[in-house]
Structure formats: structure tokens, C-alpha cells
Amino acid sequence: MKINISRHYLYILLSSLFLFLFVLLFSFLVLIPKGKEYREKRTELQKISAKLQKYQNYHDKVYDTLKNLQSKNRHIIAAFENKFDAKRFQKEHKNYFSSLHLAKILKAGQEDGFDVYEVNTTSSIASPKNFYNFLDAINKSDWIIGVNFPITFKRKGDSIASSFTMKVYCNKEDSNTTASASKAK
């Protein structure tokens, strides 16, 4: 019994078998490992995206807090940029005192990136309430000023003589700018 298969059928059968083996080999050797790698990468990407979203939310929260604080404290931030002017200070705050005298302003050093100037102050006041009103006014002034202890009060007739030291904080000047270089000359 002889099987009579034409060449065309044999060619189609061998081509189909070859293509079937090629598809099987390609699937198991290339597609399945790449699919596994793809799923691993997708899972890793989802983890990274979740972390990124967490950090983005944290950034947005901190940024909103920063903008809120900057808007609430705009006056204080601007006060760091102002140079201390003793004459203007005396003019603005003389109504709290019977007399106000500022001694020589000395540069005390630097603290946390700010230049600190020390101002010795002597004054006479009618009542301690005026001094506390002065302290409240300093908090709203155009400079960042800290009144240091000890604050001495001595009775002199109808008034009270007081002396205290203030520290005035200003932004540190950049030594590379031309303005600070011209001041150094």
C-alpha cells in the first residue's frame, strides 16, 4: 500500500510543522520570559509610582504650609532684609519713653546665617506699662530685634531709668557682591 502524497501537500505539511515548532520555541524561549519580566517591571513601577505619589503629596502639603507661613509672616521675612537705622528707631519709638538713647552699634557676630548687631540702650519711662507697650511695638517694627536680659529699672524721681541690650538681626551680606565690596573699601 503506497501512500500517494503530492509534493505540494508535503511542502505545506513540513512548512506547517516547522512554523508550529518555531512558534512553540519562540513562545517558550522569548515571549514567556519577557512576559514574566514585564510583570515584574510593572509591579516594580507600581511600587515606585505609589512612593512617588506619597512623596508628591508630602511635598504639596509642605509647600502649602510654606506658602501659608510666608503669607502670614511676610512682614517678618521683609524685616530681615532691612538695615537697622538708629535714628529711625529712635523716631519711631520715642513716644514710649521720656528719653531714649542708643549707644554705639556693635557687630556682635553671626548666628544661624544672620549678622547680629548689639545695641546698648538707656532710657527713662513714666511707667512699666510704657516699656511693655514698647516691647509690643518692637514685634511689629521693621527690624528683627531681641531685647536681652537683664533689663534694669531704677527709680529716679517721677520716672524710671532703664537700661537694656538689644540684638538686631539682619541677613548676612554676600561678600561677592559689589555693594558689600564697596562698603569694605
Tab-separated table of C-alpha atoms in Angstrom:
chain	number	residue	atom	x	y	z
A	1	MET	CA	0.000	0.000	0.000
A	2	LYS	CA	1.502	3.032	-1.204
A	3	ILE	CA	0.560	6.433	0.074
A	4	ASN	CA	0.475	8.895	-2.617
A	5	ILE	CA	1.141	12.426	-1.284
A	6	SER	CA	1.832	15.142	-3.647
A	7	ARG	CA	4.774	17.436	-3.224
A	8	HIS	CA	2.591	20.424	-2.515
A	9	TYR	CA	0.898	18.709	0.394
A	10	LEU	CA	4.244	17.521	1.701
A	11	TYR	CA	5.658	21.019	1.390
A	12	ILE	CA	2.631	22.513	3.232
A	13	LEU	CA	2.852	19.824	5.935
A	14	LEU	CA	6.576	20.402	6.527
A	15	SER	CA	6.159	24.158	6.439
A	16	SER	CA	3.295	23.930	8.941
A	17	LEU	CA	5.323	21.653	11.200
A	18	PHE	CA	8.340	23.970	11.005
A	19	LEU	CA	6.188	27.034	11.741
A	20	PHE	CA	4.456	25.207	14.613
A	21	LEU	CA	7.838	24.298	16.157
A	22	PHE	CA	9.070	27.858	15.586
A	23	VAL	CA	6.010	29.322	17.335
A	24	LEU	CA	6.404	26.893	20.256
A	25	LEU	CA	10.119	27.629	20.656
A	26	PHE	CA	9.582	31.355	20.239
A	27	SER	CA	6.807	31.294	22.855
A	28	PHE	CA	8.744	29.342	25.475
A	29	LEU	CA	12.152	30.874	24.841
A	30	VAL	CA	11.223	34.521	24.198
A	31	LEU	CA	7.631	35.516	24.921
A	32	ILE	CA	7.047	33.785	28.260
A	33	PRO	CA	10.321	35.017	29.877
A	34	LYS	CA	9.731	38.527	28.514
A	35	GLY	CA	6.162	38.434	29.839
A	36	LYS	CA	7.410	37.423	33.274
A	37	GLU	CA	9.996	40.213	33.176
A	38	TYR	CA	7.266	42.623	32.045
A	39	ARG	CA	5.027	41.683	35.007
A	40	GLU	CA	7.944	42.123	37.435
A	41	LYS	CA	8.787	45.519	35.958
A	42	ARG	CA	5.121	46.554	36.032
A	43	THR	CA	4.874	45.590	39.720
A	44	GLU	CA	8.094	47.493	40.480
A	45	LEU	CA	6.790	50.512	38.555
A	46	GLN	CA	3.532	50.440	40.543
A	47	LYS	CA	5.530	50.417	43.815
A	48	ILE	CA	7.692	53.307	42.636
A	49	SER	CA	4.620	55.214	41.432
A	50	ALA	CA	2.979	54.724	44.837
A	51	LYS	CA	6.122	56.041	46.584
A	52	LEU	CA	6.329	58.944	44.153
A	53	GLN	CA	2.693	59.818	44.796
A	54	LYS	CA	3.305	59.644	48.563
A	55	TYR	CA	6.307	61.973	48.264
A	56	GLN	CA	4.403	64.263	45.901
A	57	ASN	CA	1.551	64.517	48.412
A	58	TYR	CA	4.062	65.242	51.194
A	59	HIS	CA	5.773	67.858	49.004
A	60	ASP	CA	2.447	69.514	48.207
A	61	LYS	CA	1.496	69.561	51.889
A	62	VAL	CA	4.844	71.079	52.939
A	63	TYR	CA	4.754	73.541	50.042
A	64	ASP	CA	1.249	74.684	51.011
A	65	THR	CA	2.405	75.084	54.620
A	66	LEU	CA	5.433	77.078	53.445
A	67	LYS	CA	3.315	79.399	51.287
A	68	ASN	CA	0.819	79.833	54.120
A	69	LEU	CA	3.588	80.710	56.593
A	70	GLN	CA	5.244	83.038	54.089
A	71	SER	CA	1.990	84.910	53.543
A	72	LYS	CA	1.271	85.122	57.285
A	73	ASN	CA	4.820	86.222	58.128
A	74	ARG	CA	5.579	88.416	55.124
A	75	HIS	CA	6.347	91.343	57.442
A	76	ILE	CA	8.887	89.311	59.424
A	77	ILE	CA	10.611	87.995	56.309
A	78	ALA	CA	10.891	91.525	54.918
A	79	ALA	CA	12.228	92.721	58.287
A	80	PHE	CA	15.329	90.535	57.888
A	81	GLU	CA	16.217	92.468	54.736
A	82	ASN	CA	16.065	95.899	56.398
A	83	LYS	CA	19.225	97.536	57.680
A	84	PHE	CA	18.975	98.885	61.212
A	85	ASP	CA	18.722	102.683	61.316
A	86	ALA	CA	19.249	104.056	64.838
A	87	LYS	CA	17.761	107.482	64.047
A	88	ARG	CA	14.635	105.986	62.553
A	89	PHE	CA	14.348	103.581	65.503
A	90	GLN	CA	14.525	106.477	67.976
A	91	LYS	CA	11.988	108.481	65.971
A	92	GLU	CA	9.511	105.577	65.805
A	93	HIS	CA	9.798	104.533	69.457
A	94	LYS	CA	10.468	107.807	71.308
A	95	ASN	CA	6.798	108.189	72.280
A	96	TYR	CA	7.128	105.204	74.653
A	97	PHE	CA	9.944	106.881	76.606
A	98	SER	CA	10.618	110.190	78.278
A	99	SER	CA	14.121	109.919	76.849
A	100	LEU	CA	15.748	107.279	74.670
A	101	HIS	CA	19.454	106.982	73.932
A	102	LEU	CA	21.119	104.308	71.799
A	103	ALA	CA	24.808	103.667	72.390
A	104	LYS	CA	27.202	102.714	69.621
A	105	ILE	CA	26.008	99.817	67.493
A	106	LEU	CA	28.496	96.945	67.583
A	107	LYS	CA	28.545	93.895	65.364
A	108	ALA	CA	28.208	91.002	67.804
A	109	GLY	CA	28.860	88.241	65.292
A	110	GLN	CA	26.789	85.785	63.329
A	111	GLU	CA	24.081	83.374	64.379
A	112	ASP	CA	22.484	80.839	62.045
A	113	GLY	CA	23.436	82.765	58.901
A	114	PHE	CA	22.408	86.196	60.183
A	115	ASP	CA	24.530	89.193	61.130
A	116	VAL	CA	23.843	90.207	64.714
A	117	TYR	CA	24.308	93.753	65.969
A	118	GLU	CA	24.237	94.615	69.655
A	119	VAL	CA	22.722	97.939	70.715
A	120	ASN	CA	23.031	99.200	74.293
A	121	THR	CA	20.035	101.320	75.226
A	122	THR	CA	19.368	103.675	78.116
A	123	SER	CA	16.032	105.343	78.631
A	124	SER	CA	13.635	106.792	81.134
A	125	ILE	CA	9.959	105.882	81.234
A	126	ALA	CA	6.948	107.116	83.138
A	127	SER	CA	5.616	103.636	83.965
A	128	PRO	CA	6.465	99.983	83.304
A	129	LYS	CA	3.354	99.792	81.116
A	130	ASN	CA	5.091	102.077	78.607
A	131	PHE	CA	8.003	99.646	78.474
A	132	TYR	CA	5.696	96.711	77.763
A	133	ASN	CA	3.967	98.741	75.049
A	134	PHE	CA	7.437	99.392	73.609
A	135	LEU	CA	8.132	95.634	73.570
A	136	ASP	CA	4.870	95.039	71.707
A	137	ALA	CA	5.796	97.763	69.209
A	138	ILE	CA	9.209	96.150	68.604
A	139	ASN	CA	7.456	92.961	67.488
A	140	LYS	CA	5.671	94.965	64.779
A	141	SER	CA	8.654	97.087	63.747
A	142	ASP	CA	10.628	96.895	60.515
A	143	TRP	CA	13.558	95.055	62.140
A	144	ILE	CA	14.061	91.765	63.912
A	145	ILE	CA	15.036	92.807	67.418
A	146	GLY	CA	15.511	90.766	70.559
A	147	VAL	CA	15.630	92.519	73.927
A	148	ASN	CA	18.145	90.728	76.122
A	149	PHE	CA	18.107	90.328	79.862
A	150	PRO	CA	18.975	91.776	82.296
A	151	ILE	CA	16.732	94.791	81.971
A	152	THR	CA	17.494	97.182	84.802
A	153	PHE	CA	14.940	99.593	86.196
A	154	LYS	CA	15.855	102.261	88.768
A	155	ARG	CA	13.506	104.824	90.236
A	156	LYS	CA	14.688	108.436	89.668
A	157	GLY	CA	12.135	110.903	90.944
A	158	ASP	CA	8.888	110.624	88.983
A	159	SER	CA	10.397	108.476	86.230
A	160	ILE	CA	12.081	105.104	85.926
A	161	ALA	CA	15.561	104.845	84.392
A	162	SER	CA	16.013	101.683	82.368
A	163	SER	CA	18.878	100.114	80.507
A	164	PHE	CA	18.911	97.028	78.350
A	165	THR	CA	20.681	95.469	75.423
A	166	MET	CA	19.008	94.696	72.117
A	167	LYS	CA	20.191	92.325	69.430
A	168	VAL	CA	19.268	93.289	65.892
A	169	TYR	CA	19.268	90.512	63.286
A	170	CYS	CA	19.896	91.160	59.577
A	171	ASN	CA	20.520	88.903	56.603
A	172	LYS	CA	24.187	88.120	56.185
A	173	GLU	CA	25.721	90.234	53.430
A	174	ASP	CA	27.207	88.390	50.488
A	175	SER	CA	30.914	89.147	50.260
A	176	ASN	CA	30.866	88.608	46.474
A	177	THR	CA	28.509	91.477	45.698
A	178	THR	CA	29.829	94.832	44.525
A	179	ALA	CA	27.772	96.724	47.117
A	180	SER	CA	29.397	94.944	50.047
A	181	ALA	CA	32.810	95.216	48.372
A	182	SER	CA	32.420	98.993	48.035
A	183	LYS	CA	31.414	99.243	51.700
A	184	ALA	CA	34.553	97.336	52.690
A	185	LYS	CA	36.744	99.943	50.974
